[in-house]
mmCIF file of C-alpha atoms in Angstrom:
data_model
loop_
_atom_site.group_PDB
_atom_site.id
_atom_site.type_symbol
_atom_site.label_atom_id
_atom_site.label_comp_id
_atom_site.label_asym_id
_atom_site.label_seq_id
_atom_site.Cartn_x
_atom_site.Cartn_y
_atom_site.Cartn_z
ATOM 1 C CA MET A 20 12.294 11.331 8.525
ATOM 2 C CA ALA A 21 15.149 8.938 9.133
ATOM 3 C CA GLU A 22 17.222 10.915 6.626
ATOM 4 C CA ALA A 23 16.772 13.975 8.824
ATOM 5 C CA GLY A 24 18.323 12.161 11.767
ATOM 6 C CA VAL A 25 15.082 11.256 13.529
ATOM 7 C CA THR A 26 15.424 8.176 15.753
ATOM 8 C CA PRO A 27 13.236 5.050 15.396
ATOM 9 C CA GLU A 28 11.646 5.902 18.756
ATOM 10 C CA GLN A 29 10.732 9.369 17.507
ATOM 11 C CA ILE A 30 9.318 7.905 14.299
ATOM 12 C CA LYS A 31 7.121 5.516 16.288
ATOM 13 C CA ALA A 32 5.914 8.395 18.470
ATOM 14 C CA PHE A 33 5.085 10.379 15.318
ATOM 15 C CA ILE A 34 3.090 7.476 13.839
ATOM 16 C CA VAL A 35 1.148 7.008 17.069
ATOM 17 C CA GLU A 36 0.418 10.735 17.321
ATOM 18 C CA VAL A 37 -0.876 10.916 13.737
ATOM 19 C CA LEU A 38 -3.071 7.823 13.970
ATOM 20 C CA LYS A 39 -4.253 8.005 17.592
ATOM 21 C CA PRO A 40 -7.507 9.856 16.747
ATOM 22 C CA TYR A 41 -8.530 6.977 14.496
ATOM 23 C CA PHE A 42 -7.898 4.049 16.876
ATOM 24 C CA SER A 43 -10.034 2.853 19.747
ATOM 25 C CA SER A 44 -7.195 0.583 20.916
ATOM 26 C CA LEU A 45 -4.010 2.497 21.716
ATOM 27 C CA GLU A 46 -2.296 -0.777 22.608
ATOM 28 C CA ARG A 47 -3.054 -2.163 19.155
ATOM 29 C CA LEU A 48 -1.798 1.034 17.523
ATOM 30 C CA GLU A 49 1.514 0.963 19.389
ATOM 31 C CA GLU A 50 1.980 -2.722 18.559
ATOM 32 C CA LEU A 51 1.548 -2.171 14.813
ATOM 33 C CA ALA A 52 2.902 1.377 14.489
ATOM 34 C CA VAL A 53 6.296 0.698 12.911
ATOM 35 C CA ASP A 54 5.936 -2.669 11.177
ATOM 36 C CA VAL A 55 2.484 -2.178 9.628
ATOM 37 C CA LEU A 56 1.076 1.331 9.947
ATOM 38 C CA ALA A 57 4.034 3.554 9.029
ATOM 39 C CA PRO A 58 2.909 3.959 5.388
ATOM 40 C CA GLN A 59 -0.621 4.820 6.521
ATOM 41 C CA ALA A 60 0.632 7.582 8.818
ATOM 42 C CA ILE A 61 2.825 9.082 6.105
ATOM 43 C CA ASN A 62 0.059 8.860 3.499
ATOM 44 C CA LEU A 63 -2.476 10.386 5.875
ATOM 45 C CA VAL A 64 -0.215 13.367 6.566
ATOM 46 C CA ARG A 65 0.036 13.915 2.811
ATOM 47 C CA LEU A 66 -3.699 13.447 2.367
ATOM 48 C CA LYS A 67 -4.392 16.165 4.940
ATOM 49 C CA GLU A 68 -2.871 18.670 2.517
ATOM 50 C CA ASN A 69 -5.983 18.137 0.350
ATOM 51 C CA SER A 70 -9.119 19.189 2.264
ATOM 52 C CA TRP A 71 -11.429 17.463 -0.231
ATOM 53 C CA ALA A 72 -9.587 14.136 0.064
ATOM 54 C CA LEU A 73 -9.414 14.446 3.859
ATOM 55 C CA HIS A 74 -13.190 14.970 4.003
ATOM 56 C CA ALA A 75 -13.664 11.860 1.857
ATOM 57 C CA PHE A 76 -11.348 9.841 4.117
ATOM 58 C CA ASN A 77 -13.218 10.899 7.258
ATOM 59 C CA HIS A 78 -16.577 10.130 5.661
ATOM 60 C CA VAL A 79 -15.516 6.645 4.533
ATOM 61 C CA LEU A 80 -14.076 5.853 7.964
ATOM 62 C CA GLU A 81 -17.366 6.956 9.526
ATOM 63 C CA ILE A 82 -19.235 4.598 7.172
ATOM 64 C CA TYR A 83 -17.252 1.656 8.544
ATOM 65 C CA ARG A 84 -17.744 2.754 12.146
ATOM 66 C CA HIS A 85 -21.479 3.329 11.707
ATOM 67 C CA ALA A 86 -21.941 -0.071 10.062
ATOM 68 C CA SER A 87 -20.055 -1.742 12.919
ATOM 69 C CA GLU A 88 -22.353 -0.073 15.458
ATOM 70 C CA LEU A 89 -25.553 -1.079 13.665
ATOM 71 C CA ASN A 90 -24.621 -4.661 12.797
ATOM 72 C CA PRO A 91 -21.131 -5.601 14.000
ATOM 73 C CA GLN A 92 -21.292 -9.224 12.883
ATOM 74 C CA ALA A 93 -22.275 -8.340 9.315
ATOM 75 C CA CYS A 94 -19.720 -5.517 9.193
ATOM 76 C CA TYR A 95 -16.822 -7.715 10.286
ATOM 77 C CA GLN A 96 -17.896 -10.676 8.146
ATOM 78 C CA LEU A 97 -18.027 -8.499 5.035
ATOM 79 C CA CYS A 98 -14.655 -6.909 5.827
ATOM 80 C CA ALA A 99 -13.203 -10.413 6.056
ATOM 81 C CA ALA A 100 -14.889 -11.498 2.826
ATOM 82 C CA SER A 101 -13.437 -8.459 1.031
ATOM 83 C CA GLU A 102 -9.922 -8.973 2.325
ATOM 84 C CA PRO A 103 -8.526 -11.448 -0.274
ATOM 85 C CA ALA A 104 -9.410 -9.159 -3.203
ATOM 86 C CA ILE A 105 -8.133 -6.059 -1.404
ATOM 87 C CA ALA A 106 -4.896 -7.801 -0.425
ATOM 88 C CA GLU A 107 -4.395 -8.893 -4.022
ATOM 89 C CA SER A 108 -5.018 -5.313 -5.145
ATOM 90 C CA LEU A 109 -2.085 -4.270 -2.949
ATOM 91 C CA SER A 110 -0.015 -6.774 -4.883
ATOM 92 C CA GLU A 111 -0.965 -5.004 -8.109
ATOM 93 C CA TYR A 112 -0.121 -1.662 -6.524
ATOM 94 C CA TRP A 113 3.302 -2.990 -5.460
ATOM 95 C CA SER A 114 3.970 -4.203 -8.997
ATOM 96 C CA SER A 115 3.086 -0.805 -10.438
ATOM 97 C CA LEU A 116 5.660 0.791 -8.134
ATOM 98 C CA TYR A 117 8.302 -1.651 -9.363
ATOM 99 C CA PHE A 118 7.746 -1.030 -13.047
ATOM 100 C CA GLU A 119 6.603 2.591 -13.272
ATOM 101 C CA GLU A 120 8.763 4.793 -15.482
ATOM 102 C CA PRO A 121 9.133 8.610 -15.580
ATOM 103 C CA LYS A 122 6.912 10.331 -18.154
ATOM 104 C CA ASP A 123 8.586 13.727 -18.467
ATOM 105 C CA ASP A 124 10.364 12.893 -21.724
ATOM 106 C CA LEU A 125 7.394 11.278 -23.483
ATOM 107 C CA ASP A 126 5.754 12.993 -26.443
ATOM 108 C CA LEU A 127 2.076 13.864 -26.059
ATOM 109 C CA HIS A 128 0.750 10.679 -27.712
ATOM 110 C CA ASP A 129 2.889 8.392 -25.561
ATOM 111 C CA PHE A 130 2.142 10.491 -22.484
ATOM 112 C CA LYS A 131 -1.606 10.130 -23.105
ATOM 113 C CA TYR A 132 -1.263 6.377 -23.508
ATOM 114 C CA GLU A 133 0.809 5.912 -20.349
ATOM 115 C CA VAL A 134 -1.322 8.158 -18.146
ATOM 116 C CA PHE A 135 -4.584 6.516 -19.167
ATOM 117 C CA ARG A 136 -2.941 3.117 -18.680
ATOM 118 C CA ASN A 137 -2.156 4.183 -15.103
ATOM 119 C CA ILE A 138 -5.699 5.474 -14.597
ATOM 120 C CA GLY A 139 -7.282 2.272 -15.867
ATOM 121 C CA ALA A 140 -5.060 0.034 -13.755
ATOM 122 C CA LEU A 141 -5.524 2.147 -10.623
ATOM 123 C CA ILE A 142 -9.325 2.080 -10.792
ATOM 124 C CA GLU A 143 -9.747 -1.497 -12.005
ATOM 125 C CA ALA A 144 -7.168 -3.190 -9.791
ATOM 126 C CA ASN A 145 -6.955 -0.965 -6.705
ATOM 127 C CA VAL A 146 -10.050 1.206 -6.310
ATOM 128 C CA GLN A 147 -12.717 -1.283 -7.401
ATOM 129 C CA PRO A 148 -12.173 -3.856 -4.579
ATOM 130 C CA LEU A 149 -12.356 -1.055 -2.009
ATOM 131 C CA LEU A 150 -15.583 0.282 -3.526
ATOM 132 C CA ARG A 151 -17.196 -3.146 -3.206
ATOM 133 C CA ASP A 152 -16.334 -3.249 0.488
ATOM 134 C CA VAL A 153 -17.651 0.272 1.086
ATOM 135 C CA LEU A 154 -20.868 -0.616 -0.750
ATOM 136 C CA ALA A 155 -21.367 -3.586 1.579
ATOM 137 C CA GLN A 156 -21.023 -1.299 4.612
ATOM 138 C CA VAL A 157 -23.399 1.291 3.124
ATOM 139 C CA ARG A 158 -26.010 -1.411 2.577
ATOM 140 C CA ILE A 159 -25.692 -2.407 6.247
ATOM 141 C CA ILE A 160 -26.347 1.208 7.247
ATOM 142 C CA ARG A 161 -29.413 1.268 4.980
ATOM 143 C CA GLY A 162 -30.832 -1.755 6.787
ATOM 144 C CA LYS A 163 -30.136 -4.203 3.998
ATOM 145 C CA ASN A 164 -28.763 -7.718 4.440
ATOM 146 C CA PRO A 165 -25.836 -7.605 1.988
ATOM 147 C CA ARG A 166 -24.157 -10.739 0.684
ATOM 148 C CA PHE A 167 -20.641 -10.306 -0.629
ATOM 149 C CA ASP A 168 -21.220 -12.906 -3.355
ATOM 150 C CA ASP A 169 -23.960 -10.652 -4.744
ATOM 151 C CA ILE A 170 -21.782 -7.538 -4.570
ATOM 152 C CA LYS A 171 -18.939 -9.362 -6.352
ATOM 153 C CA LYS A 172 -21.192 -9.852 -9.376
ATOM 154 C CA LEU A 173 -21.951 -6.141 -9.798
ATOM 155 C CA LYS A 174 -20.334 -4.185 -12.598
ATOM 156 C CA LEU A 175 -18.217 -1.204 -11.642
ATOM 157 C CA GLY A 176 -20.774 1.194 -13.134
ATOM 158 C CA ASN A 177 -23.536 -0.250 -10.933
ATOM 159 C CA ILE A 178 -21.339 0.030 -7.836
ATOM 160 C CA VAL A 179 -20.411 3.645 -8.540
ATOM 161 C CA ASP A 180 -24.018 4.560 -9.325
ATOM 162 C CA GLU A 181 -25.353 3.107 -6.063
ATOM 163 C CA LEU A 182 -22.590 4.657 -3.968
ATOM 164 C CA SER A 183 -23.120 8.050 -5.616
ATOM 165 C CA ARG A 184 -26.776 7.933 -4.553
ATOM 166 C CA THR A 185 -26.458 6.393 -1.096
ATOM 167 C CA ALA A 186 -22.995 6.874 0.455
ATOM 168 C CA GLY A 187 -23.418 10.562 1.272
ATOM 169 C CA VAL A 188 -20.285 11.783 -0.487
ATOM 170 C CA PRO A 189 -21.120 11.756 -4.233
ATOM 171 C CA ASP A 190 -18.096 13.737 -5.398
ATOM 172 C CA LEU A 191 -15.792 10.964 -4.141
ATOM 173 C CA PHE A 192 -17.135 8.845 -7.000
ATOM 174 C CA ALA A 193 -17.086 11.679 -9.582
ATOM 175 C CA PRO A 194 -14.195 13.887 -8.434
ATOM 176 C CA PRO A 195 -14.272 17.636 -9.082
ATOM 177 C CA PRO A 196 -13.748 19.662 -11.149
ATOM 178 C CA TRP A 197 -14.441 17.210 -13.968
ATOM 179 C CA GLY A 198 -17.470 15.391 -12.527
ATOM 180 C CA VAL A 199 -16.573 12.260 -14.490
ATOM 181 C CA ARG A 200 -17.488 9.079 -12.630
ATOM 182 C CA LEU A 201 -14.803 6.567 -11.682
ATOM 183 C CA ASN A 202 -16.207 3.875 -13.972
ATOM 184 C CA GLN A 203 -16.151 6.356 -16.864
ATOM 185 C CA TRP A 204 -12.483 7.167 -16.221
ATOM 186 C CA ARG A 205 -11.824 3.437 -16.258
ATOM 187 C CA ASN A 206 -13.741 3.029 -19.512
ATOM 188 C CA ILE A 207 -11.882 5.873 -21.242
ATOM 189 C CA ALA A 208 -8.657 4.084 -20.342
ATOM 190 C CA GLN A 209 -9.588 0.470 -21.017
ATOM 191 C CA HIS A 210 -11.578 1.116 -24.180
ATOM 192 C CA HIS A 211 -8.889 3.453 -25.559
ATOM 193 C CA ARG A 212 -11.401 6.255 -26.022
ATOM 194 C CA SER A 213 -8.911 9.097 -26.054
ATOM 195 C CA ARG A 214 -7.049 11.035 -28.722
ATOM 196 C CA VAL A 215 -4.601 13.890 -29.188
ATOM 197 C CA GLN A 216 -6.012 16.960 -30.903
ATOM 198 C CA GLY A 217 -3.394 19.644 -31.402
ATOM 199 C CA LYS A 218 -1.912 20.261 -27.962
ATOM 200 C CA ARG A 219 -4.976 18.912 -26.150
ATOM 201 C CA ILE A 220 -5.834 15.411 -24.997
ATOM 202 C CA ILE A 221 -9.477 14.434 -25.476
ATOM 203 C CA GLY A 222 -11.280 11.720 -23.507
ATOM 204 C CA VAL A 223 -14.649 10.344 -24.615
ATOM 205 C CA PHE A 224 -17.131 8.655 -22.287
ATOM 206 C CA GLY A 225 -20.753 7.554 -22.339
ATOM 207 C CA GLU A 226 -22.707 5.534 -24.873
ATOM 208 C CA PRO A 227 -23.872 6.839 -28.277
ATOM 209 C CA PRO A 228 -25.807 9.000 -28.840
ATOM 210 C CA ASN A 229 -25.137 10.427 -25.359
ATOM 211 C CA GLU A 230 -21.359 10.638 -25.561
ATOM 212 C CA SER A 231 -19.473 13.401 -23.763
ATOM 213 C CA GLU A 232 -15.938 14.692 -24.121
ATOM 214 C CA VAL A 233 -13.453 16.118 -21.657
ATOM 215 C CA ALA A 234 -10.292 17.943 -22.767
ATOM 216 C CA PHE A 235 -6.962 18.399 -21.003
ATOM 217 C CA SER A 236 -3.565 19.915 -21.353
ATOM 218 C CA ARG A 237 -0.641 17.658 -20.491
ATOM 219 C CA GLU A 238 -0.470 19.125 -16.977
ATOM 220 C CA GLU A 239 -4.228 18.862 -16.454
ATOM 221 C CA LEU A 240 -4.294 15.181 -17.378
ATOM 222 C CA PHE A 241 -1.518 14.479 -14.919
ATOM 223 C CA SER A 242 -3.569 16.265 -12.249
ATOM 224 C CA VAL A 243 -6.339 13.725 -12.942
ATOM 225 C CA VAL A 244 -3.951 10.939 -11.935
ATOM 226 C CA ILE A 245 -3.085 12.782 -8.721
ATOM 227 C CA CYS A 246 -6.772 13.272 -7.931
ATOM 228 C CA LEU A 247 -7.714 9.645 -8.619
ATOM 229 C CA PHE A 248 -4.787 8.495 -6.523
ATOM 230 C CA SER A 249 -6.193 10.638 -3.693
ATOM 231 C CA VAL A 250 -9.500 8.773 -4.098
ATOM 232 C CA PHE A 251 -7.623 5.492 -3.733
ATOM 233 C CA GLN A 252 -5.731 6.773 -0.699
ATOM 234 C CA ALA A 253 -8.880 8.057 1.024
ATOM 235 C CA LEU A 254 -10.594 4.692 0.574
ATOM 236 C CA SER A 255 -7.537 2.600 1.368
ATOM 237 C CA ILE A 256 -6.339 4.448 4.466
ATOM 238 C CA ALA A 257 -9.837 4.577 5.985
ATOM 239 C CA ARG A 258 -10.392 0.880 5.422
ATOM 240 C CA THR A 259 -6.899 -0.121 6.621
ATOM 241 C CA LEU A 260 -7.142 1.849 9.862
ATOM 242 C CA PHE A 261 -10.595 0.428 10.617
ATOM 243 C CA PHE A 262 -9.428 -3.094 9.723
ATOM 244 C CA PHE A 263 -6.457 -3.080 12.091
ATOM 245 C CA ASP A 264 -8.287 -1.221 14.847
ATOM 246 C CA ARG A 265 -10.976 -3.924 14.796
ATOM 247 C CA TRP A 266 -8.552 -6.758 14.029
ATOM 248 C CA GLU A 267 -9.625 -8.943 16.945
ATOM 249 C CA ASN A 268 -13.248 -8.661 15.798
ATOM 250 C CA ILE A 269 -12.530 -9.349 12.121
ATOM 251 C CA LYS A 270 -9.904 -12.070 12.570
ATOM 252 C CA PRO A 271 -12.362 -14.914 13.432
ATOM 253 C CA TYR A 272 -14.097 -14.418 10.086
ATOM 254 C CA LEU A 273 -10.936 -14.465 7.975
ATOM 255 C CA ARG A 274 -10.165 -17.583 6.013
ATOM 256 C CA GLU A 275 -6.632 -18.648 5.172
ATOM 257 C CA THR A 276 -5.720 -17.147 1.815
ATOM 258 C CA GLU A 277 -2.571 -17.054 -0.214
ATOM 259 C CA VAL A 278 -1.481 -13.510 -0.895
ATOM 260 C CA ARG A 279 1.404 -12.832 -3.228
ATOM 261 C CA SER A 280 4.613 -12.379 -1.247
ATOM 262 C CA ASP A 281 5.121 -8.879 -2.660
ATOM 263 C CA VAL A 282 2.282 -7.687 -0.436
ATOM 264 C CA HIS A 283 4.154 -8.813 2.665
ATOM 265 C CA MET A 284 7.332 -7.205 1.350
ATOM 266 C CA MET A 285 5.632 -3.814 1.626
ATOM 267 C CA THR A 286 5.663 -4.315 5.395
ATOM 268 C CA PHE A 287 9.397 -5.041 5.288
ATOM 269 C CA VAL A 288 10.168 -1.940 3.223
ATOM 270 C CA SER A 289 8.108 0.363 5.437
ATOM 271 C CA GLY A 290 9.564 -1.101 8.616
ATOM 272 C CA VAL A 291 13.148 -0.731 7.410
ATOM 273 C CA SER A 292 12.531 2.875 6.372
ATOM 274 C CA THR A 293 11.587 3.814 9.935
ATOM 275 C CA GLN A 294 14.922 2.501 11.222
ATOM 276 C CA GLY A 295 17.154 4.774 9.190
ATOM 277 C CA PHE A 296 17.682 2.539 6.149
ATOM 278 C CA ARG A 297 16.417 2.733 2.582
ATOM 279 C CA VAL A 298 15.665 -0.356 0.508
ATOM 280 C CA ILE A 299 17.517 0.012 -2.801
ATOM 281 C CA GLU A 300 16.837 -3.415 -4.256
ATOM 282 C CA LEU A 301 14.556 -6.298 -3.351
ATOM 283 C CA SER A 302 14.148 -9.655 -5.056
ATOM 284 C CA GLN A 303 12.615 -13.006 -4.221
ATOM 285 C CA ASN A 304 12.194 -16.426 -5.782
ATOM 286 C CA ASP A 305 11.015 -19.810 -4.536
ATOM 287 C CA SER A 306 14.063 -20.363 -2.346
ATOM 288 C CA SER A 307 15.612 -17.020 -1.405
ATOM 289 C CA ALA A 308 14.964 -13.367 -0.610
ATOM 290 C CA ARG A 309 17.656 -10.753 -1.179
ATOM 291 C CA THR A 310 17.723 -7.054 -0.447
ATOM 292 C CA THR A 311 20.168 -4.158 -0.629
ATOM 293 C CA VAL A 312 19.776 -1.427 1.981
ATOM 294 C CA LEU A 313 21.380 2.000 2.170
ATOM 295 C CA ASP A 314 22.228 3.274 5.663
ATOM 296 C CA LEU A 315 21.098 6.881 6.035
ATOM 297 C CA HIS A 316 23.338 7.356 9.071
ATOM 298 C CA GLU A 317 27.069 7.157 9.687
ATOM 299 C CA THR A 318 28.390 3.601 9.596
ATOM 300 C CA THR A 319 29.326 2.332 13.044
ATOM 301 C CA GLN A 320 29.690 -1.112 14.555
ATOM 302 C CA GLN A 321 26.280 -0.662 16.151
ATOM 303 C CA ARG A 322 24.671 0.202 12.792
ATOM 304 C CA LEU A 323 26.240 -2.882 11.197
ATOM 305 C CA ILE A 324 24.812 -5.066 13.951
ATOM 306 C CA HIS A 325 21.458 -3.333 13.506
ATOM 307 C CA ALA A 326 21.572 -4.050 9.762
ATOM 308 C CA SER A 327 22.341 -7.733 10.357
ATOM 309 C CA HIS A 328 19.171 -7.982 12.457
ATOM 310 C CA LEU A 329 17.111 -6.868 9.432
ATOM 311 C CA LEU A 330 17.425 -10.437 8.173
ATOM 312 C CA ILE A 331 14.682 -11.349 10.648
ATOM 313 C CA PRO A 332 11.932 -9.068 9.240
ATOM 314 C CA LEU A 333 13.101 -10.001 5.725
ATOM 315 C CA TRP A 334 12.451 -13.640 6.568
ATOM 316 C CA ARG A 335 9.117 -12.829 8.248
ATOM 317 C CA SER A 336 7.966 -11.100 5.072
ATOM 318 C CA SER A 337 9.280 -13.702 2.634
ATOM 319 C CA LYS A 338 9.418 -17.028 4.553
ATOM 320 C CA ALA A 339 12.349 -17.837 2.236
ATOM 321 C CA ARG A 340 14.779 -20.688 2.909
ATOM 322 C CA LEU A 341 17.706 -18.283 2.491
ATOM 323 C CA VAL A 342 17.784 -14.553 3.252
ATOM 324 C CA GLU A 343 20.583 -12.161 2.277
ATOM 325 C CA LEU A 344 21.136 -8.461 2.915
ATOM 326 C CA ARG A 345 23.732 -6.239 1.245
ATOM 327 C CA TYR A 346 24.668 -3.235 3.371
ATOM 328 C CA LEU A 347 25.623 0.065 1.716
ATOM 329 C CA THR A 348 27.067 3.014 3.612
ATOM 330 C CA SER A 349 25.504 6.465 3.264
ATOM 331 C CA SER A 350 28.061 7.113 0.500
ATOM 332 C CA LYS A 351 26.747 3.998 -1.318
ATOM 333 C CA GLU A 352 29.839 1.910 -0.620
ATOM 334 C CA HIS A 353 29.107 -1.816 -0.394
ATOM 335 C CA LYS A 354 30.473 -2.553 3.066
ATOM 336 C CA MET A 355 29.038 -5.897 4.174
ATOM 337 C CA THR A 356 26.756 -8.752 3.182
ATOM 338 C CA PHE A 357 24.778 -10.732 5.749
ATOM 339 C CA CYS A 358 23.217 -14.111 5.036
ATOM 340 C CA THR A 359 21.382 -16.765 7.035
ATOM 341 C CA THR A 360 18.846 -19.550 6.693
ATOM 342 C CA GLY A 361 15.120 -19.313 7.094
ATOM 343 C CA GLU A 362 15.336 -22.117 9.641
ATOM 344 C CA ALA A 363 17.603 -20.037 11.899
ATOM 345 C CA CYS A 364 15.216 -17.087 11.660
ATOM 346 C CA GLN A 365 12.231 -19.292 12.387
ATOM 347 C CA ARG A 366 13.865 -20.814 15.470
ATOM 348 C CA LEU A 367 14.797 -17.382 16.812
ATOM 349 C CA ASP A 368 11.296 -16.099 16.132
ATOM 350 C CA ALA A 369 9.851 -19.070 18.035
ATOM 351 C CA GLU A 370 12.337 -18.399 20.880
ATOM 352 C CA GLU A 371 13.848 -21.858 20.433
ATOM 353 C CA ILE A 372 17.337 -20.310 20.294
ATOM 354 C CA SER A 373 18.911 -17.185 21.751
ATOM 355 C CA ILE A 374 20.137 -14.226 19.711
ATOM 356 C CA GLU A 375 23.709 -15.393 20.352
ATOM 357 C CA GLU A 376 22.911 -18.869 18.987
ATOM 358 C CA TYR A 377 21.142 -17.290 16.022
ATOM 359 C CA LEU A 378 24.208 -15.197 15.190
ATOM 360 C CA ASP A 379 26.229 -18.419 14.955
ATOM 361 C CA HIS A 380 24.147 -19.172 11.853
ATOM 362 C CA VAL A 381 24.695 -15.762 10.230
ATOM 363 C CA THR A 382 27.433 -15.396 7.619
ATOM 364 C CA PHE A 383 29.169 -12.012 7.503
ATOM 365 C CA LYS A 384 30.976 -11.124 4.264
ATOM 366 C CA LYS A 385 33.125 -8.036 4.540
ATOM 367 C CA VAL A 386 33.817 -6.148 1.319
ATOM 368 C CA ASP A 387 37.321 -4.739 0.803
ATOM 369 C CA ASP A 388 38.218 -2.818 -2.361
ATOM 370 C CA GLY A 389 35.114 -4.082 -4.062
ATOM 371 C CA SER A 390 35.890 -7.746 -3.383
ATOM 372 C CA PRO A 391 33.852 -9.685 -0.831
ATOM 373 C CA GLU A 392 35.821 -11.589 1.751
ATOM 374 C CA SER A 393 34.234 -14.046 4.160
ATOM 375 C CA THR A 394 34.895 -13.475 7.831
ATOM 376 C CA SER A 395 34.214 -15.652 10.812
ATOM 377 C CA THR A 396 30.645 -15.895 12.042
#
């Protein structure tokens, strides 16, 4: 959207408009729209192109709402108990985005291996924690007294089986047209139960002597990935929107947990993208966080100042002692580098210093003819 010349204000209005039907607190929605919920709005718009996935999303969201009406304390406690595993699953998702490679040039054997690797990782790392949380909510609706420690011990097959029977949307857990359950997709991938036969890819699931096979062309197997990703999105978006809408209710039950910093970086990337910049590179270690951003608009003095202020959300996401941002023009020319300390960002964030005093701690390095040259701060 920013590439099309849409302003940050228009982007925020778009996010609010898309998500408003799913929030009981408009104030909360407007507060989180840009920094937190931008990816959810974009993903939901895409999900609406698939009527089956949209139905699944709406049904899962209704499960959370119904559970909160019947037993709000249990609902919110279980959401809080699920949060560390779900947050860590976002870390795995972020890593997969970093390291994913194109598959177009792979031969059929390598393509099969890579696609099933993606399927196994998606279900095991990302979908499974969400299924456990949904199962807890379904048990509340059924009048049970669920304990998350008990649900954590369940195998994926047991979770999928119970949800298929009780959640009211069985095809979410065995997506059409294949009708293969999520745990069986995971098993095909993790147990390497697939082979190439001519120009077809064969997957085997089930236990002997009741094994079954499913066959795909290259394109059909890739469509499985798209479908399973839609399952993940339906579960994830529904849970995320409910979680932030009921944040004040859930927050008292949350315990302090350490989540890998990459998870917080997702917030930085999504926030920057709504302001007309694209993150090209992002790295972090124990002491510093560095990013390269591409300006999607014409470079002006105002845009340079705007870019320098991105050091603040970079620090908020990383809590690094040093934060640095390389600014590229829309033609990918390295124009400027901004750098400051985490202490300066923290003091500004706490309103201990003014923006003018903060800027005294920012180093501006102007790049001329490919060579950086320090300028006054």
